[in-house]
Amino acid sequence: MTGPRKARRATVHDVAAAAGVSRGTVNRVLNGGYVSSDARAAIEAAIAQVGYVPNRAASQLARQRSQAVGFLALEPHSLLLEDPNIGSIMLGANAVLSLADHQMVSLVIDSDRDMQRVGRYLSGGFVDGAIIVSARSHDPITRLIAEIRLPATFVGHPPDLDRSIPFVGIDNIGSARAVTQRLIETGRRRIGMVAAALDRDSGADRLTGFKQALGDRFDPALVVDVPLYDYAYGVKGMRALLDREPTLDGVFAASDAVAAGALETLREAGRRVPEDVGLVGFDDSSWAMRTQPSLSTVHQPAREIGRHAAESVLRQIAGDPVEPSVLLDSPVVWRRSA
């Protein structure tokens, strides 16, 4: 006589069949990967229904660390190669990761297709954490990082960033206000702005600081917004600003690259800098010293930002507490353009 047969242990196949999804989708949920909220709810209900118990040893094996950290730059390919700030942030982060024996993996997102590809990569366990640069407001990457619970630190603070995710940056509002105030103190009366990247916290905050400095003197007609921190857009934005107000005598450009483009347009229009127009930028990047005259600007400690971001991610990977936000000093640097 034989004893009662043991009930068959539920498998991933059973969960997938009950949830109406593929085994791969079930495995992504079990390993902390990204799936839609509807699929996740169906899988969790199916796990309870069939009584599935994960194999802990297999799960631990699947979650072995990669010793790699992703560096995600959400910029057009052309701008990525030209922007000295992103390069400095990357070098600062890499220095810290290298000392910790971690490999940096550079991931560029310039399209929806890129986003889907990178999303699959991040969800697949190929990196232990991520540093995200240039995320926009309501960017899919922000939601993805929160959903897959990947150790991550943002450079800047998108308005919809989950409170559980730390960020490193500067006080863009205060710094823009300070450099604009300094421009006002030189006696300029009609001051305009070539604003840029208003879909990012940095661009929106710099415009806010500009408005605060001018107070009642702020004229919205003297603000031209362009999509990117880019030399060519600085040229175009300054032309539009001169068309609106040919007699303006002060300009705040949202970045040094934008300011360099604005300077070229002013020169073409026969407006001398700083004699006729005072011009200030933002970043204190290599652009600031390549122009003639050299740019008055705001110093952004890009390499230190990268170092702090990498340290934050490594602490999260190790399970150590991290500061929710780090704001580094960004002083005004006054040179010859204003």
Short mmCIF file of C-alpha atoms in Angstrom, two decimals:
data_model
loop_
_atom_site.label_atom_id
_atom_site.label_comp_id
_atom_site.label_asym_id
_atom_site.label_seq_id
_atom_site.Cartn_x
_atom_site.Cartn_y
_atom_site.Cartn_z
CA MET A 1 0.00 0.00 0.00
CA THR A 2 1.38 3.41 -0.91
CA GLY A 3 0.94 6.64 1.00
CA PRO A 4 -0.84 9.75 -0.27
CA ARG A 5 0.88 11.41 -3.20
CA LYS A 6 2.53 14.76 -2.51
CA ALA A 7 0.92 17.72 -4.18
CA ARG A 8 2.94 18.90 -7.17
CA ARG A 9 4.87 22.08 -6.42
CA ALA A 10 3.59 25.04 -8.45
CA THR A 11 5.99 26.32 -11.09
CA VAL A 12 6.59 29.48 -13.07
CA HIS A 13 4.69 27.80 -15.92
CA ASP A 14 1.62 27.55 -13.68
CA VAL A 15 1.85 31.20 -12.67
CA ALA A 16 2.23 32.27 -16.31
CA ALA A 17 -0.77 30.19 -17.40
CA ALA A 18 -2.96 31.53 -14.59
CA ALA A 19 -1.94 35.15 -15.26
CA GLY A 20 -2.17 34.86 -19.04
CA VAL A 21 1.39 36.12 -19.57
CA SER A 22 4.70 34.64 -20.71
CA ARG A 23 7.20 32.93 -18.41
CA GLY A 24 9.66 35.71 -19.16
CA THR A 25 7.23 38.30 -17.81
CA VAL A 26 6.76 36.25 -14.64
CA ASN A 27 10.53 35.97 -14.22
CA ARG A 28 10.94 39.73 -14.59
CA VAL A 29 8.53 40.26 -11.69
CA LEU A 30 10.27 37.63 -9.55
CA ASN A 31 13.69 39.18 -10.22
CA GLY A 32 12.61 42.78 -9.62
CA GLY A 33 12.38 43.72 -13.30
CA TYR A 34 10.00 46.08 -15.06
CA VAL A 35 6.51 45.07 -16.23
CA SER A 36 3.31 47.08 -16.56
CA SER A 37 1.27 47.63 -13.41
CA ASP A 38 -1.60 45.52 -14.86
CA ALA A 39 0.71 42.60 -15.63
CA ARG A 40 2.32 42.82 -12.20
CA ALA A 41 -1.11 42.74 -10.49
CA ALA A 42 -2.18 39.71 -12.57
CA ILE A 43 1.04 37.84 -11.76
CA GLU A 44 0.82 38.56 -8.04
CA ALA A 45 -2.77 37.31 -8.01
CA ALA A 46 -1.74 34.18 -9.92
CA ILE A 47 1.10 33.48 -7.46
CA ALA A 48 -1.41 33.50 -4.60
CA GLN A 49 -3.91 31.41 -6.60
CA VAL A 50 -1.54 28.55 -7.51
CA GLY A 51 0.48 28.72 -4.29
CA TYR A 52 3.80 29.36 -5.99
CA VAL A 53 6.85 29.58 -3.66
CA PRO A 54 10.01 31.00 -5.32
CA ASN A 55 13.24 29.01 -5.23
CA ARG A 56 15.35 31.29 -3.03
CA ALA A 57 18.66 29.80 -4.05
CA ALA A 58 17.86 30.38 -7.73
CA SER A 59 16.68 33.91 -6.96
CA GLN A 60 19.93 34.74 -5.17
CA LEU A 61 21.91 33.39 -8.11
CA ALA A 62 19.86 35.50 -10.51
CA ARG A 63 20.56 38.58 -8.41
CA GLN A 64 24.33 38.29 -8.33
CA ARG A 65 25.93 41.68 -8.65
CA SER A 66 27.33 42.79 -11.96
CA GLN A 67 29.85 45.29 -10.51
CA ALA A 68 28.57 47.72 -13.14
CA VAL A 69 26.72 51.06 -12.87
CA GLY A 70 24.86 52.62 -15.76
CA PHE A 71 25.46 56.25 -16.75
CA LEU A 72 22.32 57.41 -18.55
CA ALA A 73 22.46 60.63 -20.56
CA LEU A 74 19.12 61.76 -22.00
CA GLU A 75 20.50 64.01 -24.73
CA PRO A 76 20.63 64.08 -28.53
CA HIS A 77 23.75 62.31 -29.76
CA SER A 78 25.28 65.48 -31.22
CA LEU A 79 24.84 67.50 -28.04
CA LEU A 80 26.22 64.70 -25.88
CA LEU A 81 29.57 64.97 -27.62
CA GLU A 82 29.64 68.78 -27.43
CA ASP A 83 28.44 69.36 -23.87
CA PRO A 84 31.48 69.73 -21.58
CA ASN A 85 29.34 69.43 -18.45
CA ILE A 86 28.15 65.91 -19.23
CA GLY A 87 31.72 64.85 -19.93
CA SER A 88 32.90 66.28 -16.61
CA ILE A 89 30.05 64.65 -14.69
CA MET A 90 30.91 61.34 -16.35
CA LEU A 91 34.62 61.63 -15.50
CA GLY A 92 33.87 62.50 -11.89
CA ALA A 93 31.51 59.53 -11.55
CA ASN A 94 33.94 57.16 -13.24
CA ALA A 95 36.76 58.13 -10.88
CA VAL A 96 34.69 57.06 -7.87
CA LEU A 97 33.36 53.90 -9.52
CA SER A 98 36.84 52.86 -10.62
CA LEU A 99 38.18 53.12 -7.07
CA ALA A 100 35.28 50.94 -5.94
CA ASP A 101 36.10 48.36 -8.66
CA HIS A 102 32.88 49.05 -10.57
CA GLN A 103 32.59 49.45 -14.33
CA MET A 104 30.67 52.39 -15.80
CA VAL A 105 28.31 51.51 -18.64
CA SER A 106 27.33 54.51 -20.79
CA LEU A 107 23.75 54.45 -22.10
CA VAL A 108 22.46 57.21 -24.39
CA ILE A 109 18.72 57.83 -24.73
CA ASP A 110 17.72 59.95 -27.72
CA SER A 111 14.44 58.32 -28.82
CA ASP A 112 11.51 56.19 -27.67
CA ARG A 113 13.26 53.18 -29.15
CA ASP A 114 16.36 53.97 -27.07
CA MET A 115 14.16 54.23 -23.99
CA GLN A 116 12.61 50.82 -24.59
CA ARG A 117 15.99 49.22 -25.20
CA VAL A 118 17.60 50.79 -22.15
CA GLY A 119 14.54 49.93 -20.05
CA ARG A 120 14.95 46.26 -20.92
CA TYR A 121 18.67 46.46 -20.17
CA LEU A 122 18.19 48.06 -16.75
CA SER A 123 15.46 45.54 -15.88
CA GLY A 124 17.63 42.60 -16.88
CA GLY A 125 20.11 42.81 -14.01
CA PHE A 126 23.06 43.90 -16.17
CA VAL A 127 23.84 46.85 -13.84
CA ASP A 128 23.63 47.20 -10.07
CA GLY A 129 22.65 50.86 -10.18
CA ALA A 130 22.40 53.94 -12.36
CA ILE A 131 23.25 57.64 -12.57
CA ILE A 132 20.73 59.62 -14.62
CA VAL A 133 21.58 62.94 -16.28
CA SER A 134 19.23 65.36 -18.08
CA ALA A 135 15.90 63.72 -17.29
CA ARG A 136 12.93 65.83 -18.36
CA SER A 137 9.68 66.49 -16.58
CA HIS A 138 7.51 63.34 -16.71
CA ASP A 139 10.32 61.40 -18.37
CA PRO A 140 9.64 57.63 -18.69
CA ILE A 141 13.05 56.87 -17.16
CA THR A 142 11.97 58.50 -13.89
CA ARG A 143 8.96 56.21 -13.60
CA LEU A 144 10.95 53.15 -14.66
CA ILE A 145 13.65 53.65 -12.01
CA ALA A 146 10.98 53.92 -9.32
CA GLU A 147 9.14 50.81 -10.53
CA ILE A 148 12.14 48.49 -10.80
CA ARG A 149 13.64 49.85 -7.57
CA LEU A 150 17.10 50.06 -9.05
CA PRO A 151 19.64 51.88 -6.85
CA ALA A 152 19.93 55.20 -8.64
CA THR A 153 20.78 58.86 -8.23
CA PHE A 154 19.61 61.66 -10.51
CA VAL A 155 21.68 64.68 -11.47
CA GLY A 156 19.06 67.36 -11.01
CA HIS A 157 15.56 66.89 -9.65
CA PRO A 158 12.73 66.33 -12.15
CA PRO A 159 9.51 67.58 -10.52
CA ASP A 160 7.96 64.11 -10.58
CA LEU A 161 11.00 62.36 -9.07
CA ASP A 162 9.96 59.84 -6.40
CA ARG A 163 10.95 61.05 -2.93
CA SER A 164 12.74 57.76 -2.29
CA ILE A 165 15.25 58.46 -5.09
CA PRO A 166 18.14 60.79 -4.20
CA PHE A 167 19.51 63.55 -6.40
CA VAL A 168 22.63 65.71 -6.64
CA GLY A 169 22.72 69.19 -8.13
CA ILE A 170 23.01 72.92 -7.51
CA ASP A 171 20.63 75.72 -6.59
CA ASN A 172 19.77 76.84 -10.12
CA ILE A 173 17.21 79.38 -8.93
CA GLY A 174 19.54 81.08 -6.47
CA SER A 175 22.50 81.04 -8.86
CA ALA A 176 20.49 82.48 -11.76
CA ARG A 177 19.10 85.16 -9.46
CA ALA A 178 22.63 86.04 -8.27
CA VAL A 179 24.20 86.37 -11.73
CA THR A 180 21.22 88.39 -13.01
CA GLN A 181 21.42 90.69 -10.00
CA ARG A 182 25.11 91.21 -10.69
CA LEU A 183 24.22 92.12 -14.30
CA ILE A 184 21.62 94.62 -13.06
CA GLU A 185 24.25 96.22 -10.82
CA THR A 186 26.33 97.09 -13.90
CA GLY A 187 23.58 99.57 -14.84
CA ARG A 188 21.75 97.55 -17.50
CA ARG A 189 18.12 98.55 -17.96
CA ARG A 190 16.61 96.37 -20.72
CA ILE A 191 17.64 92.81 -19.87
CA GLY A 192 16.47 89.79 -21.82
CA MET A 193 17.05 86.06 -21.51
CA VAL A 194 17.71 83.24 -23.94
CA ALA A 195 16.11 80.50 -21.85
CA ALA A 196 16.76 76.86 -22.70
CA ALA A 197 15.59 73.37 -21.80
CA LEU A 198 12.48 74.51 -19.97
CA ASP A 199 11.30 70.89 -19.80
CA ARG A 200 14.10 70.22 -17.30
CA ASP A 201 14.36 71.44 -13.74
CA SER A 202 17.62 73.27 -14.51
CA GLY A 203 16.17 75.30 -17.38
CA ALA A 204 12.90 76.10 -15.61
CA ASP A 205 14.71 77.02 -12.40
CA ARG A 206 17.14 79.37 -14.16
CA LEU A 207 14.21 81.22 -15.70
CA THR A 208 12.60 81.46 -12.26
CA GLY A 209 15.78 82.94 -10.79
CA PHE A 210 15.97 85.47 -13.64
CA LYS A 211 12.38 86.55 -12.96
CA GLN A 212 13.03 86.88 -9.23
CA ALA A 213 16.07 89.11 -9.78
CA LEU A 214 14.18 91.50 -12.07
CA GLY A 215 11.01 91.61 -10.00
CA ASP A 216 8.62 94.25 -11.37
CA ARG A 217 11.05 94.98 -14.21
CA PHE A 218 10.59 91.51 -15.70
CA ASP A 219 9.16 91.64 -19.23
CA PRO A 220 8.01 88.27 -20.64
CA ALA A 221 8.46 89.64 -24.16
CA LEU A 222 12.21 89.73 -23.47
CA VAL A 223 12.44 85.96 -22.94
CA VAL A 224 13.08 83.66 -25.90
CA ASP A 225 13.10 79.95 -25.13
CA VAL A 226 15.05 77.35 -27.10
CA PRO A 227 14.92 73.58 -26.63
CA LEU A 228 18.56 72.74 -25.84
CA TYR A 229 21.70 74.10 -24.19
CA ASP A 230 23.35 74.46 -27.57
CA TYR A 231 25.52 77.00 -29.43
CA ALA A 232 23.35 76.96 -32.58
CA TYR A 233 20.22 77.60 -30.51
CA GLY A 234 22.03 80.48 -28.81
CA VAL A 235 22.55 82.04 -32.23
CA LYS A 236 18.87 81.61 -33.15
CA GLY A 237 17.55 82.70 -29.77
CA MET A 238 19.62 85.89 -29.74
CA ARG A 239 18.41 86.80 -33.22
CA ALA A 240 14.80 86.43 -32.07
CA LEU A 241 15.51 88.52 -28.98
CA LEU A 242 17.09 91.34 -31.03
CA ASP A 243 14.09 91.28 -33.38
CA ARG A 244 11.83 91.87 -30.40
CA GLU A 245 14.00 94.48 -28.69
CA PRO A 246 16.89 95.92 -30.76
CA THR A 247 17.94 98.27 -27.94
CA LEU A 248 18.32 95.73 -25.13
CA ASP A 249 21.53 96.21 -23.15
CA GLY A 250 21.75 93.04 -21.06
CA VAL A 251 21.33 89.30 -21.73
CA PHE A 252 21.30 86.25 -19.48
CA ALA A 253 21.91 83.08 -21.51
CA ALA A 254 20.84 79.82 -19.86
CA SER A 255 24.22 78.16 -20.48
CA ASP A 256 27.69 79.10 -21.64
CA ALA A 257 27.13 77.32 -24.97
CA VAL A 258 23.98 79.38 -25.51
CA ALA A 259 25.86 82.52 -24.47
CA ALA A 260 28.63 81.80 -26.98
CA GLY A 261 26.02 81.57 -29.74
CA ALA A 262 24.37 84.77 -28.53
CA LEU A 263 27.74 86.53 -28.58
CA GLU A 264 28.21 85.62 -32.24
CA THR A 265 24.81 87.06 -33.12
CA LEU A 266 25.49 90.27 -31.20
CA ARG A 267 28.79 90.63 -33.03
CA GLU A 268 27.05 90.16 -36.41
CA ALA A 269 24.52 92.84 -35.41
CA GLY A 270 27.28 95.31 -34.58
CA ARG A 271 26.52 95.26 -30.84
CA ARG A 272 29.71 95.34 -28.74
CA VAL A 273 30.07 93.15 -25.64
CA PRO A 274 30.27 94.44 -22.96
CA GLU A 275 30.21 98.08 -24.11
CA ASP A 276 26.74 97.94 -25.69
CA VAL A 277 25.36 94.70 -24.21
CA GLY A 278 26.33 92.95 -21.03
CA LEU A 279 26.20 89.17 -21.47
CA VAL A 280 26.29 86.44 -18.81
CA GLY A 281 26.10 82.66 -19.10
CA PHE A 282 25.83 79.68 -16.80
CA ASP A 283 28.05 76.62 -16.09
CA ASP A 284 31.63 78.00 -16.18
CA SER A 285 32.36 75.37 -18.81
CA SER A 286 35.15 75.41 -21.37
CA TRP A 287 32.90 77.63 -23.53
CA ALA A 288 33.35 80.46 -21.01
CA MET A 289 37.08 80.78 -21.69
CA ARG A 290 36.92 80.14 -25.44
CA THR A 291 34.90 83.27 -26.19
CA GLN A 292 36.24 86.79 -26.68
CA PRO A 293 35.57 88.40 -24.30
CA SER A 294 35.54 85.61 -21.71
CA LEU A 295 32.14 84.98 -20.16
CA SER A 296 30.85 86.08 -16.80
CA THR A 297 28.96 83.04 -15.61
CA VAL A 298 27.97 80.69 -12.77
CA HIS A 299 30.38 77.94 -11.79
CA GLN A 300 28.77 74.51 -11.90
CA PRO A 301 31.01 71.91 -10.18
CA ALA A 302 30.25 69.23 -12.76
CA ARG A 303 33.01 66.80 -11.80
CA GLU A 304 32.08 66.99 -8.12
CA ILE A 305 28.45 66.42 -9.02
CA GLY A 306 29.49 63.23 -10.79
CA ARG A 307 31.55 62.10 -7.81
CA HIS A 308 28.70 62.67 -5.36
CA ALA A 309 26.22 60.88 -7.64
CA ALA A 310 28.46 57.83 -7.92
CA GLU A 311 29.07 57.74 -4.16
CA SER A 312 25.33 57.90 -3.58
CA VAL A 313 24.65 54.96 -5.92
CA LEU A 314 27.41 52.85 -4.35
CA ARG A 315 26.01 53.47 -0.88
CA GLN A 316 22.57 52.36 -2.05
CA ILE A 317 24.02 49.19 -3.59
CA ALA A 318 25.74 48.43 -0.29
CA GLY A 319 22.51 49.03 1.64
CA ASP A 320 23.90 52.06 3.45
CA PRO A 321 21.84 55.21 4.16
CA VAL A 322 22.17 58.12 1.73
CA GLU A 323 21.28 61.79 1.79
CA PRO A 324 18.04 62.38 -0.14
CA SER A 325 19.48 65.49 -1.79
CA VAL A 326 22.89 67.13 -2.13
CA LEU A 327 23.23 70.71 -3.38
CA LEU A 328 26.75 71.89 -4.14
CA ASP A 329 27.97 75.49 -4.16
CA SER A 330 27.70 77.33 -7.50
CA PRO A 331 29.23 80.80 -7.18
CA VAL A 332 29.14 83.62 -9.72
CA VAL A 333 32.40 83.98 -11.68
CA TRP A 334 32.76 87.51 -13.05
CA ARG A 335 34.86 88.05 -16.17
CA ARG A 336 34.87 90.49 -19.11
CA SER A 337 31.55 89.96 -20.91
CA ALA A 338 29.48 92.14 -18.59
#
